[in-house]
């Protein structure tokens, strides 16, 4: 039990395992599919910090249903093939009955395919392609981040009306980039604007010179980016160097805190997020202190949206198991499908709820920009608006999502 509460672990090759038994009770074992390298390595480890905090909280109170919660984690490498192998091993060789974690939507979809085959519940904590709650949804998967459509609905219409109608898209060339830019395009055209070009950027691009020259020549009113991870950090630095951060206007669909921390001077434009550590809301300051106490000496001094999503997903999973009074997968799924969380409990401006038709958490969507008057070294954002869940909802997702009937889901019980 000490190992669970203290978070100690052992390494076996690439596998980090957290082993514990408490008074003979069989642990509930989770498989954490968190990137530790590749484009989203930094965010994957911030996701892990939030997930682990929730696990530690429950274990400090005696576990779940009188059983300790343990975990095993491995680097999914921001690579779909690795994500599939990790998920398969966690389920078939490590006896994990629930999987948690993802940033890259291709990795998340690969894990989904494996989890669906075995009936194992999978919490997609942080990948935000609209397809994750649309055509790639699953009865066993629950999506906890805002997606590209949510952020576009919160930002685009106002920008078309107040800034200009001529837009360019800068798109990471994989599923999240494609589906996010498609959502932006639909919102722009619906508001009376037009897309004059969509520049596709390969993953792991570090030199954006050619793309920025095209933007300079085209002179759009707005550039909307769907660039993530280490790529967006490189892009921001080069935009600042070329002094393009003022004109045209920039809308960055979402900025993950690990991609911003350490490079605040390159932060520009308007961007989306699901949470900020200085929101003036009940519970926020207490959560920040709790997170800091659990992550002393870490690379990031305060929690951001990625760690927040990991924490919230894991907390609500463990609460759902308690409400179900069971670790049966279908019973837990039904509890999660009817989930409602108050604004106070979510530490957001509006109540949140799980959409039973798509399995995406519907939540407050924030827009932010760089803070010109920070209160301290971590105060990088100025939150400029918040949109209620129904106004930002992805209306197209329910028609695209086809959930397997309960009776066709393989039975899994811890």
Short mmCIF file of C-alpha atoms in Angstrom, two decimals:
data_model
loop_
_atom_site.label_atom_id
_atom_site.label_comp_id
_atom_site.label_asym_id
_atom_site.label_seq_id
_atom_site.Cartn_x
_atom_site.Cartn_y
_atom_site.Cartn_z
CA UNK A 1 0.00 0.00 0.00
CA UNK A 2 2.91 2.31 0.71
CA UNK A 3 4.02 1.94 -2.90
CA UNK A 4 0.61 2.98 -4.18
CA UNK A 5 0.23 6.04 -1.98
CA UNK A 6 3.82 7.13 -2.42
CA UNK A 7 3.77 6.57 -6.15
CA UNK A 8 6.94 4.47 -6.21
CA UNK A 9 7.59 2.32 -9.24
CA UNK A 10 9.92 -0.21 -10.78
CA UNK A 11 11.31 -0.33 -14.31
CA UNK A 12 11.26 -3.46 -16.45
CA UNK A 13 12.76 -2.50 -19.78
CA UNK A 14 10.49 0.25 -21.14
CA UNK A 15 7.70 -0.60 -18.70
CA UNK A 16 7.26 1.31 -15.48
CA UNK A 17 4.98 -0.58 -13.11
CA UNK A 18 3.38 0.37 -9.83
CA UNK A 19 2.80 -2.83 -7.82
CA UNK A 20 0.87 -3.10 -4.58
CA UNK A 21 -1.48 -5.39 -2.69
CA UNK A 22 -3.46 -4.27 0.33
CA UNK A 23 -4.61 -6.88 2.85
CA UNK A 24 -5.13 -9.43 0.10
CA UNK A 25 -7.49 -7.22 -1.94
CA UNK A 26 -6.89 -7.47 -5.67
CA UNK A 27 -5.90 -4.07 -7.07
CA UNK A 28 -7.78 -2.30 -9.82
CA UNK A 29 -5.01 -2.05 -12.40
CA UNK A 30 -4.90 0.81 -14.90
CA UNK A 31 -2.77 1.02 -18.04
CA UNK A 32 -1.53 4.56 -18.63
CA UNK A 33 -0.84 5.14 -22.32
CA UNK A 34 1.14 8.36 -21.97
CA UNK A 35 3.69 9.68 -24.45
CA UNK A 36 7.16 10.30 -23.04
CA UNK A 37 8.88 11.10 -26.35
CA UNK A 38 8.03 12.40 -29.80
CA UNK A 39 5.97 15.43 -30.73
CA UNK A 40 3.81 15.22 -27.59
CA UNK A 41 6.31 13.80 -25.10
CA UNK A 42 6.17 16.82 -22.77
CA UNK A 43 2.38 16.89 -22.77
CA UNK A 44 2.18 13.13 -22.28
CA UNK A 45 4.16 13.38 -19.07
CA UNK A 46 2.03 16.30 -17.87
CA UNK A 47 -1.02 14.16 -18.56
CA UNK A 48 0.58 11.43 -16.42
CA UNK A 49 1.09 13.85 -13.53
CA UNK A 50 -2.61 14.68 -13.45
CA UNK A 51 -3.69 11.03 -13.76
CA UNK A 52 -1.36 9.96 -10.96
CA UNK A 53 -2.60 12.73 -8.65
CA UNK A 54 -6.15 11.40 -8.90
CA UNK A 55 -4.98 7.82 -8.27
CA UNK A 56 -2.99 8.90 -5.22
CA UNK A 57 -5.99 10.79 -3.82
CA UNK A 58 -8.22 7.74 -3.95
CA UNK A 59 -5.58 5.43 -2.52
CA UNK A 60 -5.00 7.84 0.38
CA UNK A 61 -8.70 7.38 1.22
CA UNK A 62 -8.52 3.58 1.08
CA UNK A 63 -8.78 2.94 -2.64
CA UNK A 64 -11.96 2.22 -4.60
CA UNK A 65 -14.50 -0.33 -3.34
CA UNK A 66 -11.96 -1.24 -0.68
CA UNK A 67 -9.32 -2.07 -3.30
CA UNK A 68 -6.09 -0.22 -4.08
CA UNK A 69 -5.62 1.33 -7.51
CA UNK A 70 -2.35 0.49 -9.23
CA UNK A 71 -1.00 1.35 -12.65
CA UNK A 72 1.57 0.51 -15.28
CA UNK A 73 2.79 3.05 -17.82
CA UNK A 74 4.87 2.98 -20.98
CA UNK A 75 5.96 5.47 -23.62
CA UNK A 76 3.59 5.42 -26.58
CA UNK A 77 6.15 7.56 -28.46
CA UNK A 78 3.53 9.74 -30.23
CA UNK A 79 3.27 6.85 -32.70
CA UNK A 80 0.07 4.92 -33.53
CA UNK A 81 1.87 1.59 -34.02
CA UNK A 82 3.51 1.90 -30.60
CA UNK A 83 0.20 2.90 -29.05
CA UNK A 84 -1.36 -0.30 -30.42
CA UNK A 85 1.46 -2.47 -29.09
CA UNK A 86 1.34 -0.84 -25.66
CA UNK A 87 -2.44 -1.23 -25.42
CA UNK A 88 -2.29 -4.88 -26.52
CA UNK A 89 0.39 -5.68 -23.96
CA UNK A 90 -1.36 -3.84 -21.15
CA UNK A 91 -4.56 -5.80 -21.75
CA UNK A 92 -3.29 -9.28 -22.64
CA UNK A 93 -0.10 -9.54 -20.56
CA UNK A 94 -0.41 -6.99 -17.76
CA UNK A 95 -4.07 -7.61 -16.85
CA UNK A 96 -5.11 -3.96 -17.19
CA UNK A 97 -8.88 -3.57 -17.40
CA UNK A 98 -8.90 0.19 -18.09
CA UNK A 99 -6.61 2.35 -20.25
CA UNK A 100 -6.03 6.08 -19.78
CA UNK A 101 -4.07 8.69 -21.74
CA UNK A 102 -3.47 10.19 -25.18
CA UNK A 103 -2.39 13.39 -26.96
CA UNK A 104 -1.96 12.42 -30.59
CA UNK A 105 -5.30 11.57 -32.18
CA UNK A 106 -3.78 8.89 -34.39
CA UNK A 107 -2.38 7.19 -31.29
CA UNK A 108 -5.74 7.57 -29.52
CA UNK A 109 -7.57 5.95 -32.42
CA UNK A 110 -5.07 3.08 -32.53
CA UNK A 111 -5.57 2.44 -28.81
CA UNK A 112 -9.33 2.64 -29.30
CA UNK A 113 -9.26 -0.19 -31.83
CA UNK A 114 -7.43 -2.47 -29.39
CA UNK A 115 -9.58 -1.48 -26.41
CA UNK A 116 -12.80 -2.03 -28.39
CA UNK A 117 -11.71 -5.51 -29.43
CA UNK A 118 -11.42 -6.57 -25.78
CA UNK A 119 -14.19 -4.41 -24.28
CA UNK A 120 -11.67 -2.49 -22.15
CA UNK A 121 -12.70 1.03 -21.13
CA UNK A 122 -10.41 3.70 -22.56
CA UNK A 123 -10.24 7.32 -21.42
CA UNK A 124 -8.88 9.57 -24.17
CA UNK A 125 -7.71 12.37 -21.90
CA UNK A 126 -6.19 14.95 -24.23
CA UNK A 127 -6.43 14.28 -27.94
CA UNK A 128 -8.78 16.77 -29.55
CA UNK A 129 -9.52 15.73 -33.13
CA UNK A 130 -13.25 16.04 -33.85
CA UNK A 131 -13.08 12.51 -35.27
CA UNK A 132 -12.41 11.08 -31.80
CA UNK A 133 -16.02 11.77 -30.79
CA UNK A 134 -17.29 11.39 -34.35
CA UNK A 135 -16.42 8.68 -36.85
CA UNK A 136 -13.77 7.16 -34.53
CA UNK A 137 -15.95 7.04 -31.41
CA UNK A 138 -16.46 3.83 -29.44
CA UNK A 139 -18.76 2.52 -26.74
CA UNK A 140 -15.69 1.88 -24.56
CA UNK A 141 -13.98 5.25 -25.19
CA UNK A 142 -14.63 8.57 -23.44
CA UNK A 143 -13.12 11.83 -24.73
CA UNK A 144 -12.27 14.46 -22.11
CA UNK A 145 -10.70 17.36 -24.03
CA UNK A 146 -12.39 20.03 -26.09
CA UNK A 147 -12.03 19.33 -29.81
CA UNK A 148 -11.20 21.43 -32.84
CA UNK A 149 -14.84 22.16 -33.58
CA UNK A 150 -15.50 23.35 -30.01
CA UNK A 151 -12.61 25.82 -30.17
CA UNK A 152 -13.52 27.00 -33.67
CA UNK A 153 -17.13 27.66 -32.67
CA UNK A 154 -15.89 29.72 -29.73
CA UNK A 155 -13.61 31.91 -31.84
CA UNK A 156 -14.20 32.01 -35.58
CA UNK A 157 -17.51 33.85 -36.09
CA UNK A 158 -16.40 36.82 -34.01
CA UNK A 159 -13.03 36.94 -35.78
CA UNK A 160 -14.61 36.95 -39.25
CA UNK A 161 -16.87 39.82 -38.25
CA UNK A 162 -14.30 41.89 -36.36
CA UNK A 163 -11.00 41.17 -38.17
CA UNK A 164 -11.63 40.11 -41.75
CA UNK A 165 -13.01 37.54 -44.18
CA UNK A 166 -9.84 36.30 -45.91
CA UNK A 167 -8.32 33.37 -44.00
CA UNK A 168 -5.41 30.96 -44.43
CA UNK A 169 -5.09 27.62 -42.65
CA UNK A 170 -1.82 26.14 -41.38
CA UNK A 171 -2.41 22.47 -40.71
CA UNK A 172 -0.42 19.59 -39.15
CA UNK A 173 -0.65 16.81 -41.74
CA UNK A 174 -2.42 14.13 -39.69
CA UNK A 175 -5.92 13.39 -38.45
CA UNK A 176 -6.16 16.06 -35.72
CA UNK A 177 -4.85 18.78 -38.05
CA UNK A 178 -7.09 17.75 -40.93
CA UNK A 179 -10.29 17.47 -38.92
CA UNK A 180 -9.61 20.61 -36.90
CA UNK A 181 -8.92 22.70 -40.01
CA UNK A 182 -12.02 21.24 -41.68
CA UNK A 183 -14.06 22.39 -38.67
CA UNK A 184 -12.48 25.85 -38.87
CA UNK A 185 -13.18 26.07 -42.61
CA UNK A 186 -16.84 25.26 -42.04
CA UNK A 187 -17.14 27.92 -39.36
CA UNK A 188 -15.36 30.56 -41.49
CA UNK A 189 -17.52 29.93 -44.54
CA UNK A 190 -20.66 29.78 -42.40
CA UNK A 191 -19.82 33.25 -41.08
CA UNK A 192 -19.32 34.68 -44.58
CA UNK A 193 -15.54 34.35 -44.81
CA UNK A 194 -13.39 32.39 -47.25
CA UNK A 195 -10.29 30.18 -47.07
CA UNK A 196 -7.70 31.37 -49.57
CA UNK A 197 -5.24 28.51 -48.87
CA UNK A 198 -4.60 25.57 -46.56
CA UNK A 199 -0.90 24.86 -46.02
CA UNK A 200 -0.21 21.28 -44.90
CA UNK A 201 2.75 20.93 -42.53
CA UNK A 202 4.39 17.52 -41.92
CA UNK A 203 4.69 16.45 -38.30
CA UNK A 204 8.03 17.25 -36.63
CA UNK A 205 8.61 20.29 -38.86
CA UNK A 206 11.15 22.70 -37.35
CA UNK A 207 11.69 25.15 -40.21
CA UNK A 208 8.52 27.07 -41.13
CA UNK A 209 10.25 29.62 -43.37
CA UNK A 210 8.60 28.50 -46.60
CA UNK A 211 5.14 28.53 -45.05
CA UNK A 212 5.61 31.95 -43.45
CA UNK A 213 6.82 33.43 -46.74
CA UNK A 214 3.63 32.21 -48.41
CA UNK A 215 1.61 33.84 -45.66
CA UNK A 216 3.52 37.12 -46.10
CA UNK A 217 2.85 37.09 -49.84
CA UNK A 218 -0.85 36.17 -49.53
CA UNK A 219 -1.58 38.85 -46.88
CA UNK A 220 -4.61 37.13 -45.27
CA UNK A 221 -6.63 38.86 -42.59
CA UNK A 222 -6.37 35.83 -40.31
CA UNK A 223 -4.22 32.71 -40.09
CA UNK A 224 -5.83 29.81 -38.24
CA UNK A 225 -3.39 27.13 -37.11
CA UNK A 226 -3.90 23.50 -36.21
CA UNK A 227 -0.30 22.85 -35.23
CA UNK A 228 0.56 21.00 -32.02
CA UNK A 229 3.27 19.83 -29.65
CA UNK A 230 6.89 20.66 -30.41
CA UNK A 231 5.83 21.88 -33.85
CA UNK A 232 3.82 24.81 -32.47
CA UNK A 233 6.74 25.84 -30.25
CA UNK A 234 9.01 26.05 -33.31
CA UNK A 235 6.34 27.93 -35.28
CA UNK A 236 5.78 30.50 -32.55
CA UNK A 237 9.49 31.28 -32.28
CA UNK A 238 9.82 31.83 -36.05
CA UNK A 239 6.67 33.95 -36.30
CA UNK A 240 8.06 36.19 -33.56
CA UNK A 241 11.45 36.41 -35.28
CA UNK A 242 9.84 37.53 -38.55
CA UNK A 243 7.57 39.96 -36.67
CA UNK A 244 4.46 38.38 -38.12
CA UNK A 245 2.78 38.06 -34.74
CA UNK A 246 0.89 41.36 -35.12
CA UNK A 247 -0.46 41.18 -38.65
CA UNK A 248 -2.08 39.01 -39.89
CA UNK A 249 -4.16 38.07 -36.88
CA UNK A 250 -3.55 34.54 -35.59
CA UNK A 251 -5.95 32.04 -34.08
CA UNK A 252 -4.25 28.97 -32.65
CA UNK A 253 -6.96 26.37 -32.15
CA UNK A 254 -5.66 25.22 -28.76
CA UNK A 255 -2.43 25.85 -26.86
CA UNK A 256 -1.40 23.09 -24.45
CA UNK A 257 0.33 24.38 -21.33
CA UNK A 258 3.48 22.18 -21.73
CA UNK A 259 3.98 23.69 -25.20
CA UNK A 260 3.78 27.22 -23.80
CA UNK A 261 5.80 26.87 -20.60
CA UNK A 262 9.43 27.88 -21.09
CA UNK A 263 8.77 30.05 -24.15
CA UNK A 264 6.34 32.78 -23.04
CA UNK A 265 7.91 35.47 -25.23
CA UNK A 266 6.78 33.67 -28.38
CA UNK A 267 3.15 33.38 -27.30
CA UNK A 268 0.90 35.34 -29.67
CA UNK A 269 -2.56 35.50 -31.14
CA UNK A 270 -5.81 34.21 -29.67
CA UNK A 271 -6.02 30.56 -28.69
CA UNK A 272 -8.24 28.08 -26.90
CA UNK A 273 -7.92 26.12 -23.67
CA UNK A 274 -10.17 24.19 -21.30
CA UNK A 275 -8.67 25.44 -18.04
CA UNK A 276 -6.18 27.89 -16.50
CA UNK A 277 -4.52 27.77 -13.09
CA UNK A 278 -5.50 31.37 -12.26
CA UNK A 279 -9.20 31.17 -13.04
CA UNK A 280 -10.93 33.10 -10.21
CA UNK A 281 -13.19 30.18 -9.36
CA UNK A 282 -13.81 28.03 -6.28
CA UNK A 283 -11.35 25.20 -5.81
CA UNK A 284 -8.75 26.36 -8.34
CA UNK A 285 -6.16 27.68 -5.87
CA UNK A 286 -6.56 24.60 -3.67
CA UNK A 287 -6.11 22.26 -6.64
CA UNK A 288 -2.97 24.11 -7.73
CA UNK A 289 -1.43 23.73 -4.25
CA UNK A 290 -2.32 20.05 -4.14
CA UNK A 291 -0.82 19.46 -7.58
CA UNK A 292 2.35 21.37 -6.67
CA UNK A 293 2.80 19.35 -3.47
CA UNK A 294 2.65 16.15 -5.52
CA UNK A 295 5.03 17.40 -8.22
CA UNK A 296 7.79 19.22 -6.34
CA UNK A 297 10.88 19.83 -8.42
CA UNK A 298 9.13 18.95 -11.67
CA UNK A 299 9.78 20.63 -15.03
CA UNK A 300 6.54 22.66 -14.90
CA UNK A 301 5.65 24.60 -11.72
CA UNK A 302 1.85 24.73 -12.07
CA UNK A 303 -0.83 22.52 -13.63
CA UNK A 304 -2.25 23.40 -17.02
CA UNK A 305 -5.04 22.10 -19.24
CA UNK A 306 -3.32 18.79 -20.04
CA UNK A 307 -2.69 17.80 -16.43
CA UNK A 308 -6.15 19.06 -15.51
CA UNK A 309 -7.80 16.85 -18.16
CA UNK A 310 -5.84 13.81 -16.98
CA UNK A 311 -6.84 14.44 -13.39
CA UNK A 312 -10.52 15.07 -14.14
CA UNK A 313 -10.88 12.00 -16.37
CA UNK A 314 -9.29 9.70 -13.79
CA UNK A 315 -11.21 11.18 -10.88
CA UNK A 316 -14.55 10.77 -12.65
CA UNK A 317 -13.68 7.22 -13.70
CA UNK A 318 -12.95 6.19 -10.10
CA UNK A 319 -16.08 7.96 -8.87
CA UNK A 320 -18.10 6.10 -11.51
CA UNK A 321 -16.74 2.77 -10.27
CA UNK A 322 -17.82 3.73 -6.75
CA UNK A 323 -21.32 4.70 -7.91
CA UNK A 324 -21.63 1.48 -9.92
CA UNK A 325 -20.45 -0.54 -6.92
CA UNK A 326 -18.70 -2.70 -9.48
CA UNK A 327 -15.73 -2.94 -11.85
CA UNK A 328 -17.89 -4.45 -14.60
CA UNK A 329 -17.14 -2.51 -17.77
CA UNK A 330 -20.74 -2.01 -18.97
CA UNK A 331 -21.90 -0.83 -15.54
CA UNK A 332 -19.06 1.73 -15.46
CA UNK A 333 -19.80 2.81 -19.04
CA UNK A 334 -23.44 3.49 -18.15
CA UNK A 335 -22.37 5.57 -15.16
CA UNK A 336 -20.00 7.65 -17.30
CA UNK A 337 -22.64 8.14 -20.01
CA UNK A 338 -24.94 9.91 -17.55
CA UNK A 339 -22.16 11.95 -15.92
CA UNK A 340 -22.94 15.51 -14.88
CA UNK A 341 -20.39 17.65 -13.00
CA UNK A 342 -21.17 21.01 -11.43
CA UNK A 343 -19.19 24.07 -12.42
CA UNK A 344 -17.74 24.21 -8.90
CA UNK A 345 -16.58 20.59 -9.01
CA UNK A 346 -15.13 21.10 -12.52
CA UNK A 347 -13.43 24.40 -11.57
CA UNK A 348 -14.93 25.94 -14.72
CA UNK A 349 -17.56 28.60 -15.39
CA UNK A 350 -20.37 26.25 -16.45
CA UNK A 351 -21.67 22.83 -15.50
CA UNK A 352 -20.24 20.01 -17.62
CA UNK A 353 -21.82 16.79 -18.85
CA UNK A 354 -20.94 13.69 -20.84
CA UNK A 355 -22.70 13.48 -24.19
CA UNK A 356 -24.17 9.93 -24.20
CA UNK A 357 -24.32 9.90 -28.01
CA UNK A 358 -20.64 10.68 -28.63
CA UNK A 359 -18.90 10.05 -25.27
CA UNK A 360 -17.29 13.51 -25.34
CA UNK A 361 -17.22 15.66 -22.20
CA UNK A 362 -19.12 18.88 -22.93
CA UNK A 363 -17.46 21.69 -21.00
CA UNK A 364 -16.60 25.38 -20.85
CA UNK A 365 -14.36 26.51 -23.72
CA UNK A 366 -11.98 29.40 -22.98
CA UNK A 367 -10.24 31.81 -25.33
CA UNK A 368 -7.03 33.46 -24.20
CA UNK A 369 -4.13 35.62 -25.34
CA UNK A 370 -0.72 36.46 -23.93
CA UNK A 371 -0.97 38.31 -20.63
CA UNK A 372 0.59 41.76 -20.94
CA UNK A 373 0.41 42.33 -17.18
CA UNK A 374 1.27 39.01 -15.47
CA UNK A 375 0.80 38.72 -11.72
CA UNK A 376 3.78 36.34 -11.47
CA UNK A 377 6.11 34.26 -13.65
CA UNK A 378 3.43 31.63 -14.30
CA UNK A 379 0.67 34.06 -15.27
CA UNK A 380 1.08 33.74 -19.03
CA UNK A 381 -2.57 33.87 -20.17
CA UNK A 382 -5.22 36.52 -20.17
CA UNK A 383 -8.57 34.75 -20.39
CA UNK A 384 -10.74 36.89 -22.68
CA UNK A 385 -13.93 34.81 -23.00
CA UNK A 386 -15.67 31.63 -21.95
CA UNK A 387 -18.32 29.81 -23.93
CA UNK A 388 -20.93 27.50 -22.42
CA UNK A 389 -20.88 23.85 -23.51
CA UNK A 390 -24.04 23.85 -25.64
CA UNK A 391 -22.91 26.89 -27.63
CA UNK A 392 -19.57 25.24 -28.46
CA UNK A 393 -20.94 21.74 -29.06
CA UNK A 394 -19.87 19.79 -32.13
CA UNK A 395 -23.30 19.43 -33.73
CA UNK A 396 -22.06 17.14 -36.51
CA UNK A 397 -20.55 14.51 -34.20
CA UNK A 398 -23.71 12.59 -33.16
CA UNK A 399 -24.55 11.72 -36.77
CA UNK A 400 -21.02 10.43 -37.37
CA UNK A 401 -20.72 8.43 -34.13
CA UNK A 402 -22.11 4.89 -34.14
CA UNK A 403 -21.82 3.24 -30.71
CA UNK A 404 -21.80 -0.55 -30.46
CA UNK A 405 -24.83 -1.93 -28.55
CA UNK A 406 -24.05 -2.88 -24.94
CA UNK A 407 -24.76 -6.56 -25.58
CA UNK A 408 -22.05 -6.65 -28.25
CA UNK A 409 -19.35 -5.29 -25.92
CA UNK A 410 -17.11 -8.06 -24.50
CA UNK A 411 -17.50 -8.38 -20.74
CA UNK A 412 -14.57 -7.14 -18.68
CA UNK A 413 -14.39 -7.11 -14.89
CA UNK A 414 -11.42 -6.33 -12.67
#
